[in-house]
Short mmCIF file of C-alpha atoms in Angstrom, two decimals:
data_model
loop_
_atom_site.label_atom_id
_atom_site.label_comp_id
_atom_site.label_asym_id
_atom_site.label_seq_id
_atom_site.Cartn_x
_atom_site.Cartn_y
_atom_site.Cartn_z
CA MET A 1 34.98 -40.62 -44.73
CA GLY A 2 32.95 -42.77 -42.33
CA LEU A 3 33.51 -40.24 -39.54
CA VAL A 4 32.24 -37.44 -41.77
CA LEU A 5 29.11 -39.38 -42.64
CA ALA A 6 28.53 -40.18 -38.96
CA GLY A 7 28.83 -36.48 -38.13
CA ILE A 8 26.33 -35.59 -40.80
CA GLY A 9 23.98 -38.22 -39.43
CA LEU A 10 24.08 -36.63 -35.98
CA LEU A 11 22.93 -33.25 -37.26
CA PRO A 12 19.25 -34.20 -37.65
CA LEU A 13 19.30 -35.75 -34.18
CA LEU A 14 20.73 -32.59 -32.65
CA GLY A 15 18.22 -30.48 -34.52
CA GLY A 16 15.37 -32.67 -33.33
CA GLY A 17 16.59 -32.38 -29.75
CA ALA A 18 16.65 -28.60 -30.01
CA LEU A 19 13.08 -28.60 -31.32
CA ILE A 20 11.92 -30.80 -28.45
CA ALA A 21 13.66 -28.54 -25.92
CA LYS A 22 12.04 -25.48 -27.49
CA ALA A 23 8.60 -27.12 -27.44
CA TRP A 24 9.07 -28.05 -23.76
CA SER A 25 10.07 -24.47 -22.95
CA ASN A 26 7.04 -23.09 -24.80
CA SER A 27 4.71 -25.49 -23.00
CA ARG A 28 5.79 -24.02 -19.67
CA GLN A 29 5.13 -20.39 -20.65
CA VAL A 30 2.43 -18.47 -18.82
CA ILE A 31 0.54 -16.46 -21.42
CA HIS A 32 -1.34 -13.55 -19.94
CA ASN A 33 -4.85 -12.99 -21.19
CA PRO A 34 -5.73 -9.27 -21.53
CA GLU A 35 -9.46 -9.99 -21.55
CA TYR A 36 -9.14 -12.02 -18.37
CA SER A 37 -7.36 -9.10 -16.68
CA LYS A 38 -9.91 -6.62 -17.97
CA GLN A 39 -12.72 -8.66 -16.38
CA LEU A 40 -10.68 -9.67 -13.33
CA TRP A 41 -13.34 -8.44 -10.93
CA ARG A 42 -15.76 -10.92 -12.52
CA ASN A 43 -13.32 -13.79 -13.07
CA VAL A 44 -11.76 -14.00 -9.62
CA PRO A 45 -13.73 -14.96 -6.47
CA VAL A 46 -14.35 -12.09 -4.07
CA GLU A 47 -12.50 -14.03 -1.35
CA THR A 48 -9.38 -13.84 -3.53
CA LEU A 49 -9.77 -10.16 -4.39
CA PHE A 50 -10.34 -9.39 -0.70
CA PRO A 51 -8.21 -11.92 1.22
CA ALA A 52 -9.24 -12.89 4.75
CA ARG A 53 -5.96 -11.43 6.02
CA LEU A 54 -4.13 -8.44 4.60
CA GLY A 55 -0.95 -6.60 5.54
CA ARG A 56 2.62 -7.62 6.19
CA GLU A 57 4.09 -10.63 4.42
CA HIS A 58 7.46 -12.29 3.82
CA PRO A 59 9.61 -10.17 1.45
CA ASP A 60 10.61 -13.22 -0.62
CA LYS A 61 7.05 -14.44 -1.12
CA SER A 62 6.15 -14.99 -4.76
CA TYR A 63 2.73 -14.25 -6.20
CA ARG A 64 2.03 -17.99 -6.43
CA ASP A 65 2.65 -18.62 -2.73
CA PRO A 66 -0.36 -18.83 -0.39
CA ASN A 67 -1.30 -15.78 1.67
CA ASP A 68 0.11 -15.74 5.19
CA GLU A 69 -0.36 -12.13 6.18
CA ARG A 70 -0.73 -10.19 9.40
CA GLY A 71 -2.15 -6.83 10.33
CA TRP A 72 -5.75 -6.68 9.06
CA THR A 73 -8.70 -9.07 9.15
CA ARG A 74 -11.65 -8.91 6.76
CA ALA A 75 -14.84 -8.12 8.69
CA ALA A 76 -17.43 -7.47 5.97
CA VAL A 77 -17.92 -7.70 2.19
CA SER A 78 -20.59 -5.82 0.28
CA SER A 79 -22.90 -7.80 -1.98
CA GLY A 80 -23.48 -4.71 -4.14
CA THR A 81 -21.26 -3.43 -6.96
CA SER A 82 -22.83 -0.02 -7.58
CA CYS A 83 -20.23 2.71 -8.17
CA GLU A 84 -22.65 5.35 -6.93
CA GLN A 85 -23.36 3.55 -3.66
CA ALA A 86 -19.70 2.67 -2.96
CA LEU A 87 -17.98 5.97 -3.74
CA SER A 88 -18.42 9.54 -2.55
CA GLY A 89 -17.15 13.07 -3.14
CA ALA A 90 -15.07 14.02 -6.15
CA LEU A 91 -13.97 10.41 -6.66
CA ALA A 92 -17.56 9.36 -7.33
CA SER A 93 -17.90 12.04 -10.02
CA ALA A 94 -14.55 11.22 -11.63
CA ALA A 95 -15.28 7.49 -11.61
CA ASP A 96 -18.62 8.08 -13.30
CA LYS A 97 -17.00 10.18 -16.03
CA GLY A 98 -14.18 7.65 -16.41
CA GLY A 99 -16.56 4.76 -17.13
CA CYS A 100 -16.87 2.97 -13.79
CA VAL A 101 -18.67 -0.35 -14.26
CA ALA A 102 -18.38 -1.74 -10.72
CA ALA A 103 -17.04 -0.92 -7.27
CA LEU A 104 -16.52 -3.83 -4.90
CA ARG A 105 -16.09 -3.06 -1.17
CA ALA A 106 -14.81 -4.82 1.90
CA THR A 107 -14.12 -3.61 5.44
CA TYR A 108 -11.05 -4.67 7.39
CA LEU A 109 -10.18 -4.27 11.08
CA ASP A 110 -6.61 -3.94 12.31
CA ASP A 111 -5.31 -6.44 14.86
CA THR A 112 -6.03 -4.07 17.75
CA GLY A 113 -9.66 -3.71 16.68
CA GLY A 114 -9.34 0.07 16.98
CA THR A 115 -9.05 0.98 13.29
CA ALA A 116 -11.47 0.18 10.49
CA ALA A 117 -10.84 0.52 6.77
CA THR A 118 -13.19 0.16 3.84
CA VAL A 119 -11.40 -0.70 0.62
CA ALA A 120 -13.04 -0.28 -2.79
CA LEU A 121 -11.85 -2.06 -5.90
CA ILE A 122 -13.08 0.11 -8.76
CA ALA A 123 -13.40 -1.49 -12.20
CA PHE A 124 -13.51 0.69 -15.32
CA ARG A 125 -14.68 -0.05 -18.83
CA ASP A 126 -11.16 0.13 -20.26
CA ASP A 127 -7.60 1.26 -19.56
CA GLN A 128 -8.34 4.83 -20.63
CA TYR A 129 -9.71 5.81 -17.23
CA PRO A 130 -8.10 8.95 -15.69
CA ARG A 131 -5.42 7.34 -13.47
CA GLN A 132 -3.57 10.54 -12.58
CA GLY A 133 -6.82 12.40 -12.07
CA LEU A 134 -7.97 9.84 -9.50
CA GLN A 135 -4.64 10.01 -7.67
CA ASP A 136 -4.86 13.81 -7.55
CA ILE A 137 -8.33 13.57 -6.03
CA LEU A 138 -7.04 11.22 -3.32
CA SER A 139 -4.17 13.63 -2.55
CA GLU A 140 -6.53 16.59 -2.24
CA ALA A 141 -9.15 14.71 -0.21
CA ASP A 142 -7.18 14.84 3.04
CA ASP A 143 -6.82 18.61 2.82
CA LYS A 144 -10.57 19.22 2.70
CA PRO A 145 -11.22 16.53 4.02
CA GLU A 146 -13.48 14.96 1.41
CA HIS A 147 -13.65 11.22 1.86
CA VAL A 148 -13.79 9.09 -1.23
CA VAL A 149 -15.22 5.70 -0.20
CA ARG A 150 -18.44 5.15 1.72
CA ALA A 151 -17.84 3.20 4.93
CA LEU A 152 -19.15 -0.36 4.87
CA ALA A 153 -20.54 -1.31 8.29
CA ALA A 154 -18.97 -4.29 10.05
CA PRO A 155 -20.43 -6.34 12.93
CA GLY A 156 -19.26 -5.28 16.39
CA THR A 157 -18.13 -1.80 15.28
CA GLN A 158 -19.53 1.71 14.99
CA TRP A 159 -17.72 2.20 11.68
CA LYS A 160 -19.69 4.68 9.55
CA ASP A 161 -19.20 7.60 7.17
CA ALA A 162 -18.91 10.13 10.00
CA ALA A 163 -15.86 8.27 11.41
CA ARG A 164 -13.80 8.45 8.21
CA ALA A 165 -10.48 10.21 8.81
CA GLY A 166 -8.04 9.40 5.98
CA ASN A 167 -7.87 8.28 2.35
CA GLY A 168 -5.50 6.44 0.04
CA GLY A 169 -5.42 5.14 -3.53
CA TRP A 170 -3.40 2.93 -5.87
CA GLY A 171 -3.75 1.79 -9.49
CA VAL A 172 -3.67 -1.91 -10.39
CA ALA A 173 -1.11 -2.41 -13.19
CA GLY A 174 -2.23 -4.48 -16.14
CA THR A 175 -5.94 -3.89 -15.47
CA PRO A 176 -8.48 -1.06 -15.79
CA MET A 177 -8.87 -1.05 -12.01
CA TYR A 178 -8.10 1.27 -9.12
CA VAL A 179 -8.05 0.72 -5.34
CA ALA A 180 -9.40 3.45 -3.06
CA VAL A 181 -9.40 3.20 0.74
CA THR A 182 -10.82 5.19 3.64
CA THR A 183 -9.88 4.56 7.27
CA GLY A 184 -10.92 5.77 10.71
CA PRO A 185 -11.76 4.78 14.29
CA ALA A 186 -13.77 1.56 14.53
CA ASP A 187 -15.66 2.94 17.53
CA GLY A 188 -17.21 5.70 15.43
CA ARG A 189 -15.50 8.69 17.06
CA ARG A 190 -14.35 11.62 14.93
CA ALA A 191 -10.73 12.57 14.37
CA GLY A 192 -9.54 16.18 14.50
CA ASN A 193 -10.66 19.18 16.56
CA LEU A 194 -7.51 19.18 18.69
CA PRO A 195 -7.64 21.20 21.91
CA LEU A 196 -5.66 24.43 22.30
CA PRO A 197 -2.86 25.24 21.79
CA TRP A 198 -2.49 22.49 19.15
CA GLY A 199 -5.68 23.25 17.25
CA ARG A 200 -5.18 26.95 16.46
CA ARG A 201 -4.66 26.49 12.72
CA ALA A 202 -5.88 24.19 9.95
CA TYR A 203 -2.56 22.37 9.52
CA PRO A 204 -2.48 20.82 13.02
CA GLN A 205 -5.99 19.56 12.36
CA GLN A 206 -4.72 17.92 9.20
CA GLU A 207 -1.79 16.48 11.17
CA ASP A 208 -4.21 14.68 13.45
CA ARG A 209 -5.69 12.89 10.43
CA GLU A 210 -2.35 12.27 8.76
CA ALA A 211 -1.81 8.89 10.39
CA TRP A 212 -5.14 7.66 9.06
CA ALA A 213 -4.17 8.81 5.56
CA HIS A 214 -0.84 6.94 5.70
CA THR A 215 -2.67 3.84 6.88
CA ALA A 216 -5.17 4.10 4.02
CA GLN A 217 -2.41 4.57 1.45
CA GLY A 218 -0.50 1.56 2.73
CA LEU A 219 -3.59 -0.62 2.52
CA ALA A 220 -4.37 0.60 -1.00
CA GLU A 221 -0.88 -0.33 -2.16
CA SER A 222 -1.03 -3.67 -0.36
CA LEU A 223 -4.32 -4.71 -1.91
CA GLY A 224 -3.38 -3.31 -5.32
CA THR A 225 -0.22 -5.44 -5.36
CA ARG A 226 -2.18 -8.58 -4.54
CA VAL A 227 -4.84 -7.93 -7.17
CA GLU A 228 -2.10 -7.25 -9.72
CA ALA A 229 -0.61 -10.67 -8.92
CA GLU A 230 -3.84 -12.25 -10.13
CA THR A 231 -3.27 -10.80 -13.61
CA ARG A 232 -0.07 -12.88 -13.92
CA LYS A 233 -2.05 -16.07 -13.85
CA VAL A 234 -3.40 -17.62 -17.04
CA GLY A 235 -7.01 -16.71 -17.71
CA PRO A 236 -9.70 -19.21 -18.74
#
């Protein structure tokens, strides 16, 4: 009988321990704040949105680890956030119709100093912006070519709109934001216009710009992934 009573006495203790364990587990949860993600472009410092270094990183790196990347170095950041001033072509029109509220830009140089890229982080009013429509515009831009981001000048380069040669884009999951990138020669020269016999048709001309487009797409995905990581952190 005494053993039975002792067993019954242990039950509240066990139950209390389970409650404590549950409370400890709950205290360690990271609760994502939708409003924080929606206003991420306001809530996060521009140095975080546009890291000083961008590119390759360790495959096992978690989103909480510090950046230790190689490939691209930030050379300029725009102080303006105007969608109209940052974007061009069909992307500018689509962004306006989709409710663009801000477009932040930064220019990066690759480690050789020969390639420049201006990346634009486009913030929309809500998650209803036309994601697929923007991606379609980026896909079509290289065929025209119709470049989608205005080049942001960087010290020591001739990077300008006329030098743009390729485009890329990527949506930022969990936020009403989209990354668009344009790349080209940092010395200002124009891509394309291959000499004969390579430049007889339009497709070889597109081939000459293809490398720039792949570069732009890779950068868009790289930056988009890093901005998305910020949404996993608890908002204020």
